[in-house]
Amino acid sequence: MKDQKRNRRLRIVVCKPGWLMILVYAVTFSSAHTSMAGGEGHWPDWRGPTANGHSDATGLPLNWSETENIVWKTPIHDDGYSTPVVWGEQIWLTTATKDGRTLYAVCVDVNTGAVVHDIEVFHPSEPQHINPNNTYATPSAVVEEGRVYVHYGTHGTACLNSKTGEVLWRRTDLNCDHIQGPVSSPMLFDDLLIVHLEGGDVQFIAALNKMTGETVWRYDRPRDLYEGVEPAYLVKAYQTPVIVEVDGKPQMLSNGAMLVTSHDPRTGEELWRVRYRDDSTISRSVVSGRRSIVVLTQAIMPRRGPIGRSR
């Protein structure tokens, strides 16, 4: 039993919406291939340590059933589409009641499947309407040593002590009309927690001090670009940004409605922009070298953007 536990270094976590379930698969392989690209046992962002979904782990199972390769199953109450994130022995995810009046953060022990924390983080008095195919707990959390950050879009953003479950700070004043409900996940960069709130009424990016929750900078999308655009859903967006390094300096790529912008993530300063005609962008940009692929919801002609140069 001890040998099996010692070899179970990497877990693949699958979140099933509706009757939410976490499945953890038994994996046995050499210690030389146990890292998750950013440190053993850590998958801190919904797209992993490098924000691109890549892991250098090998020996993963290709088949499973209700019994094969299953270590444990744990049902999670209510509804949520958030992707579980992992730090060491903890798995964190969010869930919410169907009416959106109670928003939870849930922590599960990675070895046993036992629920460690089940925290009621927010109680919105008047939750916004959402698409029936969405949930109030769709944005994924981000986690680091000692802290987990949860985001429910306009309904609230919070930081919790990952060991005790104590809520360290909350924000409920970062608001927009999502129209279809919240989707965009938060992102950590240095000492900042960056969130996107791009609705049918306002569209902005906010960087919060991750220790206190205070706003460090805010960038508003250009109002002249969206004025007169109808219906309102044409100016909303649901994407999560990505950080790239260009000539030794970080850039944050953010694809909103009708344009993609690059920012200095420390200050929010816009470095360049490329316009397009599409709305409701959802997918996180994919970066390879000095190229970025922005996935839209309609077909358009290829466009070029000056990655690495200010506009």
mmCIF file of C-alpha atoms in Angstrom:
data_model
loop_
_atom_site.group_PDB
_atom_site.id
_atom_site.type_symbol
_atom_site.label_atom_id
_atom_site.label_comp_id
_atom_site.label_asym_id
_atom_site.label_seq_id
_atom_site.Cartn_x
_atom_site.Cartn_y
_atom_site.Cartn_z
ATOM 1 C CA MET A 1 0.000 0.000 0.000
ATOM 2 C CA LYS A 2 2.806 2.403 0.869
ATOM 3 C CA ASP A 3 4.608 1.642 -2.388
ATOM 4 C CA GLN A 4 1.445 2.306 -4.369
ATOM 5 C CA LYS A 5 0.924 5.613 -2.637
ATOM 6 C CA ARG A 6 4.520 6.698 -3.199
ATOM 7 C CA ASN A 7 4.286 5.987 -6.936
ATOM 8 C CA ARG A 8 1.031 7.869 -7.328
ATOM 9 C CA ARG A 9 2.758 11.149 -8.149
ATOM 10 C CA LEU A 10 0.596 12.719 -10.810
ATOM 11 C CA ARG A 11 -3.152 12.838 -10.850
ATOM 12 C CA ILE A 12 -5.348 13.675 -13.769
ATOM 13 C CA VAL A 13 -8.357 15.547 -12.492
ATOM 14 C CA VAL A 14 -11.617 15.516 -14.412
ATOM 15 C CA CYS A 15 -14.572 17.686 -13.425
ATOM 16 C CA LYS A 16 -17.984 16.506 -14.512
ATOM 17 C CA PRO A 17 -20.684 19.213 -14.441
ATOM 18 C CA GLY A 18 -24.179 18.646 -13.145
ATOM 19 C CA TRP A 19 -23.611 15.930 -10.567
ATOM 20 C CA LEU A 20 -20.055 17.106 -10.186
ATOM 21 C CA MET A 21 -17.465 14.412 -9.680
ATOM 22 C CA ILE A 22 -13.695 14.406 -9.378
ATOM 23 C CA LEU A 23 -11.962 11.369 -10.769
ATOM 24 C CA VAL A 24 -8.381 10.676 -9.781
ATOM 25 C CA TYR A 25 -6.481 8.119 -11.802
ATOM 26 C CA ALA A 26 -3.731 5.920 -10.455
ATOM 27 C CA VAL A 27 -0.474 6.514 -12.308
ATOM 28 C CA THR A 28 2.760 4.670 -11.675
ATOM 29 C CA PHE A 29 6.000 5.803 -13.294
ATOM 30 C CA SER A 30 9.551 6.779 -12.417
ATOM 31 C CA SER A 31 10.290 9.887 -10.374
ATOM 32 C CA ALA A 32 12.173 11.363 -13.338
ATOM 33 C CA HIS A 33 8.846 12.063 -15.036
ATOM 34 C CA THR A 34 6.641 13.229 -12.195
ATOM 35 C CA SER A 35 6.628 16.987 -12.624
ATOM 36 C CA MET A 36 3.699 18.996 -13.956
ATOM 37 C CA ALA A 37 5.928 21.329 -15.959
ATOM 38 C CA GLY A 38 5.974 23.834 -13.113
ATOM 39 C CA GLY A 39 6.693 21.730 -10.041
ATOM 40 C CA GLU A 40 5.672 18.331 -8.754
ATOM 41 C CA GLY A 41 2.090 18.208 -7.582
ATOM 42 C CA HIS A 42 1.140 21.684 -8.816
ATOM 43 C CA TRP A 43 -1.408 22.601 -11.478
ATOM 44 C CA PRO A 44 -2.157 26.149 -10.251
ATOM 45 C CA ASP A 45 -4.054 27.523 -13.240
ATOM 46 C CA TRP A 46 -6.846 25.955 -15.288
ATOM 47 C CA ARG A 47 -4.356 25.620 -18.163
ATOM 48 C CA GLY A 48 -1.495 24.509 -15.942
ATOM 49 C CA PRO A 49 1.754 26.108 -14.749
ATOM 50 C CA THR A 50 2.612 27.462 -18.200
ATOM 51 C CA ALA A 51 -0.974 28.494 -19.068
ATOM 52 C CA ASN A 52 -0.989 26.342 -22.202
ATOM 53 C CA GLY A 53 -2.248 22.976 -20.963
ATOM 54 C CA HIS A 54 1.139 21.276 -21.395
ATOM 55 C CA SER A 55 2.551 18.726 -18.968
ATOM 56 C CA ASP A 56 5.807 16.800 -19.358
ATOM 57 C CA ALA A 57 4.428 13.822 -17.426
ATOM 58 C CA THR A 58 4.609 10.410 -19.077
ATOM 59 C CA GLY A 59 3.033 7.023 -18.442
ATOM 60 C CA LEU A 60 -0.499 8.378 -18.160
ATOM 61 C CA PRO A 61 -3.413 5.928 -18.443
ATOM 62 C CA LEU A 62 -5.220 5.751 -21.763
ATOM 63 C CA ASN A 63 -8.199 3.733 -20.563
ATOM 64 C CA TRP A 64 -10.527 3.889 -17.610
ATOM 65 C CA SER A 65 -13.994 2.814 -16.571
ATOM 66 C CA GLU A 66 -16.097 2.947 -13.426
ATOM 67 C CA THR A 67 -13.459 0.753 -11.766
ATOM 68 C CA GLU A 68 -10.312 0.660 -13.918
ATOM 69 C CA ASN A 69 -7.571 3.161 -12.941
ATOM 70 C CA ILE A 70 -9.869 4.890 -10.442
ATOM 71 C CA VAL A 71 -8.367 5.720 -7.045
ATOM 72 C CA TRP A 72 -11.371 7.549 -5.592
ATOM 73 C CA LYS A 73 -14.536 9.429 -6.493
ATOM 74 C CA THR A 74 -16.026 12.347 -4.610
ATOM 75 C CA PRO A 75 -19.407 13.888 -5.473
ATOM 76 C CA ILE A 76 -19.496 17.689 -5.287
ATOM 77 C CA HIS A 77 -22.788 19.412 -4.514
ATOM 78 C CA ASP A 78 -24.614 21.889 -6.766
ATOM 79 C CA ASP A 79 -23.349 23.148 -10.155
ATOM 80 C CA GLY A 80 -20.010 24.323 -11.516
ATOM 81 C CA TYR A 81 -17.985 24.267 -14.729
ATOM 82 C CA SER A 82 -14.737 25.434 -13.138
ATOM 83 C CA THR A 83 -11.640 23.362 -13.835
ATOM 84 C CA PRO A 84 -10.021 21.981 -10.647
ATOM 85 C CA VAL A 85 -6.601 23.399 -9.784
ATOM 86 C CA VAL A 86 -3.991 21.578 -7.719
ATOM 87 C CA TRP A 87 -1.358 22.640 -5.213
ATOM 88 C CA GLY A 88 0.473 19.861 -3.416
ATOM 89 C CA GLU A 89 -2.089 17.749 -1.566
ATOM 90 C CA GLN A 90 -5.045 20.028 -2.324
ATOM 91 C CA ILE A 91 -7.515 20.203 -5.201
ATOM 92 C CA TRP A 92 -9.618 23.379 -5.371
ATOM 93 C CA LEU A 93 -12.724 24.084 -7.421
ATOM 94 C CA THR A 94 -15.839 26.232 -7.227
ATOM 95 C CA THR A 95 -19.516 25.375 -7.267
ATOM 96 C CA ALA A 96 -22.773 27.284 -6.863
ATOM 97 C CA THR A 97 -26.441 26.761 -6.235
ATOM 98 C CA LYS A 98 -28.554 26.748 -9.371
ATOM 99 C CA ASP A 99 -30.149 30.073 -8.443
ATOM 100 C CA GLY A 100 -26.733 31.698 -7.862
ATOM 101 C CA ARG A 101 -27.509 32.779 -4.305
ATOM 102 C CA THR A 102 -24.690 30.781 -2.691
ATOM 103 C CA LEU A 103 -21.210 30.548 -4.220
ATOM 104 C CA TYR A 104 -18.779 27.986 -2.806
ATOM 105 C CA ALA A 105 -15.078 27.155 -2.818
ATOM 106 C CA VAL A 106 -14.375 23.458 -2.258
ATOM 107 C CA CYS A 107 -11.065 21.793 -1.390
ATOM 108 C CA VAL A 108 -10.531 18.039 -1.745
ATOM 109 C CA ASP A 109 -7.597 15.982 -0.472
ATOM 110 C CA VAL A 110 -5.676 14.683 -3.473
ATOM 111 C CA ASN A 111 -4.809 11.355 -1.833
ATOM 112 C CA THR A 112 -8.132 10.346 -0.309
ATOM 113 C CA GLY A 113 -10.821 12.410 -2.026
ATOM 114 C CA ALA A 114 -12.025 13.692 1.342
ATOM 115 C CA VAL A 115 -13.569 17.165 1.325
ATOM 116 C CA VAL A 116 -11.225 19.358 3.379
ATOM 117 C CA HIS A 117 -13.006 22.707 2.998
ATOM 118 C CA ASP A 118 -16.498 23.590 1.770
ATOM 119 C CA ILE A 119 -16.757 27.357 2.100
ATOM 120 C CA GLU A 120 -19.678 29.665 1.369
ATOM 121 C CA VAL A 121 -17.791 32.611 -0.117
ATOM 122 C CA PHE A 122 -20.582 34.855 -1.438
ATOM 123 C CA HIS A 123 -24.346 35.212 -1.100
ATOM 124 C CA PRO A 124 -25.483 37.460 -3.976
ATOM 125 C CA SER A 125 -28.851 39.017 -3.182
ATOM 126 C CA GLU A 126 -29.803 39.483 -6.837
ATOM 127 C CA PRO A 127 -27.755 37.175 -9.092
ATOM 128 C CA GLN A 128 -27.729 38.087 -12.766
ATOM 129 C CA HIS A 129 -29.571 35.964 -15.283
ATOM 130 C CA ILE A 130 -27.315 33.379 -16.944
ATOM 131 C CA ASN A 131 -27.598 31.164 -19.970
ATOM 132 C CA PRO A 132 -29.234 27.878 -18.894
ATOM 133 C CA ASN A 133 -26.165 26.063 -20.260
ATOM 134 C CA ASN A 134 -23.859 28.075 -17.969
ATOM 135 C CA THR A 135 -23.354 28.050 -14.179
ATOM 136 C CA TYR A 136 -22.558 30.684 -11.564
ATOM 137 C CA ALA A 137 -19.265 28.874 -10.849
ATOM 138 C CA THR A 138 -17.727 28.620 -14.313
ATOM 139 C CA PRO A 139 -14.501 30.654 -13.800
ATOM 140 C CA SER A 140 -11.684 28.491 -12.421
ATOM 141 C CA ALA A 141 -9.674 29.327 -9.317
ATOM 142 C CA VAL A 142 -5.929 29.973 -9.193
ATOM 143 C CA VAL A 143 -3.820 28.686 -6.329
ATOM 144 C CA GLU A 144 -0.362 29.206 -4.868
ATOM 145 C CA GLU A 145 1.376 28.327 -1.624
ATOM 146 C CA GLY A 146 -0.978 29.213 1.229
ATOM 147 C CA ARG A 147 -3.606 31.017 -0.857
ATOM 148 C CA VAL A 148 -6.375 30.292 -3.325
ATOM 149 C CA TYR A 149 -8.150 32.959 -5.373
ATOM 150 C CA VAL A 150 -11.736 32.459 -6.533
ATOM 151 C CA HIS A 151 -13.678 34.570 -9.007
ATOM 152 C CA TYR A 152 -17.375 34.501 -9.850
ATOM 153 C CA GLY A 153 -17.349 37.398 -12.292
ATOM 154 C CA THR A 154 -19.555 40.313 -11.285
ATOM 155 C CA HIS A 155 -20.788 38.378 -8.243
ATOM 156 C CA GLY A 156 -17.462 38.535 -6.437
ATOM 157 C CA THR A 157 -13.736 37.886 -6.207
ATOM 158 C CA ALA A 158 -12.025 36.592 -3.065
ATOM 159 C CA CYS A 159 -8.803 35.254 -1.578
ATOM 160 C CA LEU A 160 -8.824 32.375 0.911
ATOM 161 C CA ASN A 161 -6.230 30.878 3.194
ATOM 162 C CA SER A 162 -5.817 27.453 1.594
ATOM 163 C CA LYS A 163 -4.883 25.794 4.886
ATOM 164 C CA THR A 164 -7.651 27.121 7.122
ATOM 165 C CA GLY A 165 -10.309 28.115 4.591
ATOM 166 C CA GLU A 166 -10.501 31.613 6.086
ATOM 167 C CA VAL A 167 -11.587 34.320 3.644
ATOM 168 C CA LEU A 168 -8.768 36.898 3.666
ATOM 169 C CA TRP A 169 -10.424 39.507 1.447
ATOM 170 C CA ARG A 170 -13.466 39.973 -0.777
ATOM 171 C CA ARG A 171 -14.428 42.307 -3.629
ATOM 172 C CA THR A 172 -17.999 42.722 -4.854
ATOM 173 C CA ASP A 173 -17.613 46.095 -6.584
ATOM 174 C CA LEU A 174 -16.041 44.871 -9.857
ATOM 175 C CA ASN A 175 -19.186 44.653 -11.915
ATOM 176 C CA CYS A 176 -20.493 44.193 -15.435
ATOM 177 C CA ASP A 177 -23.530 42.705 -17.163
ATOM 178 C CA HIS A 178 -22.273 39.319 -18.360
ATOM 179 C CA ILE A 179 -25.538 38.688 -20.262
ATOM 180 C CA GLN A 180 -24.806 34.932 -20.398
ATOM 181 C CA GLY A 181 -23.117 34.623 -16.993
ATOM 182 C CA PRO A 182 -19.474 34.688 -15.824
ATOM 183 C CA VAL A 183 -16.793 32.671 -17.632
ATOM 184 C CA SER A 184 -13.370 34.411 -17.603
ATOM 185 C CA SER A 185 -10.924 32.997 -15.039
ATOM 186 C CA PRO A 186 -8.489 35.075 -12.950
ATOM 187 C CA MET A 187 -4.738 34.982 -13.484
ATOM 188 C CA LEU A 188 -1.751 35.547 -11.185
ATOM 189 C CA PHE A 189 1.255 37.618 -12.220
ATOM 190 C CA ASP A 190 3.903 38.494 -9.624
ATOM 191 C CA ASP A 191 1.966 40.195 -6.804
ATOM 192 C CA LEU A 192 -1.133 40.831 -8.922
ATOM 193 C CA LEU A 193 -4.414 39.010 -9.435
ATOM 194 C CA ILE A 194 -5.746 39.998 -12.862
ATOM 195 C CA VAL A 195 -9.449 39.693 -13.711
ATOM 196 C CA HIS A 196 -11.463 40.496 -16.845
ATOM 197 C CA LEU A 197 -14.997 41.867 -16.634
ATOM 198 C CA GLU A 198 -16.251 42.463 -20.141
ATOM 199 C CA GLY A 199 -20.018 42.652 -20.365
ATOM 200 C CA GLY A 200 -22.637 44.273 -22.513
ATOM 201 C CA ASP A 201 -22.404 47.507 -20.518
ATOM 202 C CA VAL A 202 -18.754 47.942 -19.473
ATOM 203 C CA GLN A 203 -15.550 46.183 -20.517
ATOM 204 C CA PHE A 204 -12.427 46.416 -18.368
ATOM 205 C CA ILE A 205 -9.418 44.595 -16.946
ATOM 206 C CA ALA A 206 -8.482 45.044 -13.283
ATOM 207 C CA ALA A 207 -5.271 44.100 -11.500
ATOM 208 C CA LEU A 208 -5.637 43.599 -7.756
ATOM 209 C CA ASN A 209 -2.995 43.429 -5.067
ATOM 210 C CA LYS A 210 -3.146 39.717 -4.321
ATOM 211 C CA MET A 211 -2.407 40.276 -0.624
ATOM 212 C CA THR A 212 -5.050 42.942 0.054
ATOM 213 C CA GLY A 213 -7.477 42.860 -2.886
ATOM 214 C CA GLU A 214 -6.970 46.572 -3.555
ATOM 215 C CA THR A 215 -7.002 47.761 -7.169
ATOM 216 C CA VAL A 216 -3.503 48.440 -8.517
ATOM 217 C CA TRP A 217 -4.527 49.364 -12.062
ATOM 218 C CA ARG A 218 -7.569 49.301 -14.309
ATOM 219 C CA TYR A 219 -7.747 49.351 -18.107
ATOM 220 C CA ASP A 220 -11.029 50.192 -19.840
ATOM 221 C CA ARG A 221 -11.670 49.045 -23.388
ATOM 222 C CA PRO A 222 -11.961 51.947 -25.884
ATOM 223 C CA ARG A 223 -15.507 53.299 -25.633
ATOM 224 C CA ASP A 224 -15.444 54.742 -29.164
ATOM 225 C CA LEU A 225 -15.010 51.226 -30.550
ATOM 226 C CA TYR A 226 -18.195 49.962 -28.908
ATOM 227 C CA GLU A 227 -20.463 53.016 -29.130
ATOM 228 C CA GLY A 228 -23.637 52.324 -31.040
ATOM 229 C CA VAL A 229 -22.955 48.591 -31.369
ATOM 230 C CA GLU A 230 -26.150 46.588 -31.020
ATOM 231 C CA PRO A 231 -27.180 44.173 -29.632
ATOM 232 C CA ALA A 232 -25.181 44.398 -26.406
ATOM 233 C CA TYR A 233 -23.837 40.848 -26.594
ATOM 234 C CA LEU A 234 -21.590 41.956 -29.483
ATOM 235 C CA VAL A 235 -19.301 43.804 -27.057
ATOM 236 C CA LYS A 236 -18.920 41.164 -24.345
ATOM 237 C CA ALA A 237 -16.030 38.705 -24.017
ATOM 238 C CA TYR A 238 -15.197 35.715 -21.835
ATOM 239 C CA GLN A 239 -11.506 35.056 -22.390
ATOM 240 C CA THR A 240 -8.685 34.635 -19.884
ATOM 241 C CA PRO A 241 -5.444 36.506 -20.731
ATOM 242 C CA VAL A 242 -2.027 34.947 -21.182
ATOM 243 C CA ILE A 243 1.465 36.245 -20.346
ATOM 244 C CA VAL A 244 4.252 36.020 -22.918
ATOM 245 C CA GLU A 245 7.842 37.203 -22.831
ATOM 246 C CA VAL A 246 9.043 39.355 -25.726
ATOM 247 C CA ASP A 247 12.637 40.589 -25.823
ATOM 248 C CA GLY A 248 12.983 39.794 -22.138
ATOM 249 C CA LYS A 249 9.883 41.747 -21.091
ATOM 250 C CA PRO A 250 6.442 40.392 -20.142
ATOM 251 C CA GLN A 251 3.371 41.180 -22.192
ATOM 252 C CA MET A 252 -0.204 40.276 -21.364
ATOM 253 C CA LEU A 253 -2.314 39.335 -24.389
ATOM 254 C CA SER A 254 -6.037 39.933 -24.005
ATOM 255 C CA ASN A 255 -8.505 39.176 -26.786
ATOM 256 C CA GLY A 256 -11.701 41.102 -26.175
ATOM 257 C CA ALA A 257 -14.653 41.838 -28.404
ATOM 258 C CA MET A 258 -13.500 43.310 -31.729
ATOM 259 C CA LEU A 259 -9.832 43.604 -30.776
ATOM 260 C CA VAL A 260 -6.850 41.954 -29.144
ATOM 261 C CA THR A 261 -4.602 44.118 -27.008
ATOM 262 C CA SER A 262 -1.182 43.688 -25.453
ATOM 263 C CA HIS A 263 -0.393 45.219 -22.073
ATOM 264 C CA ASP A 264 2.414 45.692 -19.623
ATOM 265 C CA PRO A 265 0.981 43.423 -16.900
ATOM 266 C CA ARG A 266 2.647 45.494 -14.170
ATOM 267 C CA THR A 267 0.914 48.754 -15.106
ATOM 268 C CA GLY A 268 -1.894 47.899 -17.533
ATOM 269 C CA GLU A 269 -0.386 50.162 -20.201
ATOM 270 C CA GLU A 270 -1.597 49.198 -23.670
ATOM 271 C CA LEU A 271 1.359 48.372 -25.925
ATOM 272 C CA TRP A 272 -0.460 47.547 -29.150
ATOM 273 C CA ARG A 273 -3.790 46.427 -30.538
ATOM 274 C CA VAL A 274 -5.173 44.561 -33.529
ATOM 275 C CA ARG A 275 -8.812 45.003 -34.490
ATOM 276 C CA TYR A 276 -11.171 42.408 -35.913
ATOM 277 C CA ARG A 277 -14.939 42.125 -36.337
ATOM 278 C CA ASP A 278 -15.753 39.350 -33.922
ATOM 279 C CA ASP A 279 -17.531 39.392 -30.586
ATOM 280 C CA SER A 280 -17.862 37.141 -27.554
ATOM 281 C CA THR A 281 -14.312 35.782 -27.623
ATOM 282 C CA ILE A 282 -13.974 32.846 -25.265
ATOM 283 C CA SER A 283 -10.766 30.868 -25.860
ATOM 284 C CA ARG A 284 -7.452 31.756 -24.281
ATOM 285 C CA SER A 285 -4.831 32.767 -26.840
ATOM 286 C CA VAL A 286 -2.288 30.147 -27.867
ATOM 287 C CA VAL A 287 1.303 31.384 -28.049
ATOM 288 C CA SER A 288 4.220 29.804 -29.897
ATOM 289 C CA GLY A 289 7.437 31.779 -29.974
ATOM 290 C CA ARG A 290 6.606 35.248 -31.284
ATOM 291 C CA ARG A 291 3.247 34.194 -32.688
ATOM 292 C CA SER A 292 -0.121 34.243 -31.002
ATOM 293 C CA ILE A 293 -3.239 32.485 -32.260
ATOM 294 C CA VAL A 294 -6.479 34.191 -31.275
ATOM 295 C CA VAL A 295 -9.502 31.925 -31.680
ATOM 296 C CA LEU A 296 -12.706 33.769 -32.575
ATOM 297 C CA THR A 297 -16.285 32.667 -33.116
ATOM 298 C CA GLN A 298 -16.618 33.673 -36.758
ATOM 299 C CA ALA A 299 -14.407 33.292 -39.830
ATOM 300 C CA ILE A 300 -12.392 36.376 -40.826
ATOM 301 C CA MET A 301 -9.424 37.132 -43.042
ATOM 302 C CA PRO A 302 -5.965 36.717 -41.416
ATOM 303 C CA ARG A 303 -4.665 39.818 -39.655
ATOM 304 C CA ARG A 304 -1.171 40.763 -38.538
ATOM 305 C CA GLY A 305 -0.261 42.278 -35.203
ATOM 306 C CA PRO A 306 3.079 43.819 -34.197
ATOM 307 C CA ILE A 307 3.978 41.450 -31.367
ATOM 308 C CA GLY A 308 7.086 42.832 -29.717
ATOM 309 C CA ARG A 309 6.597 46.430 -30.922
ATOM 310 C CA SER A 310 4.608 49.247 -29.445
ATOM 311 C CA ARG A 311 1.878 50.558 -31.687
#
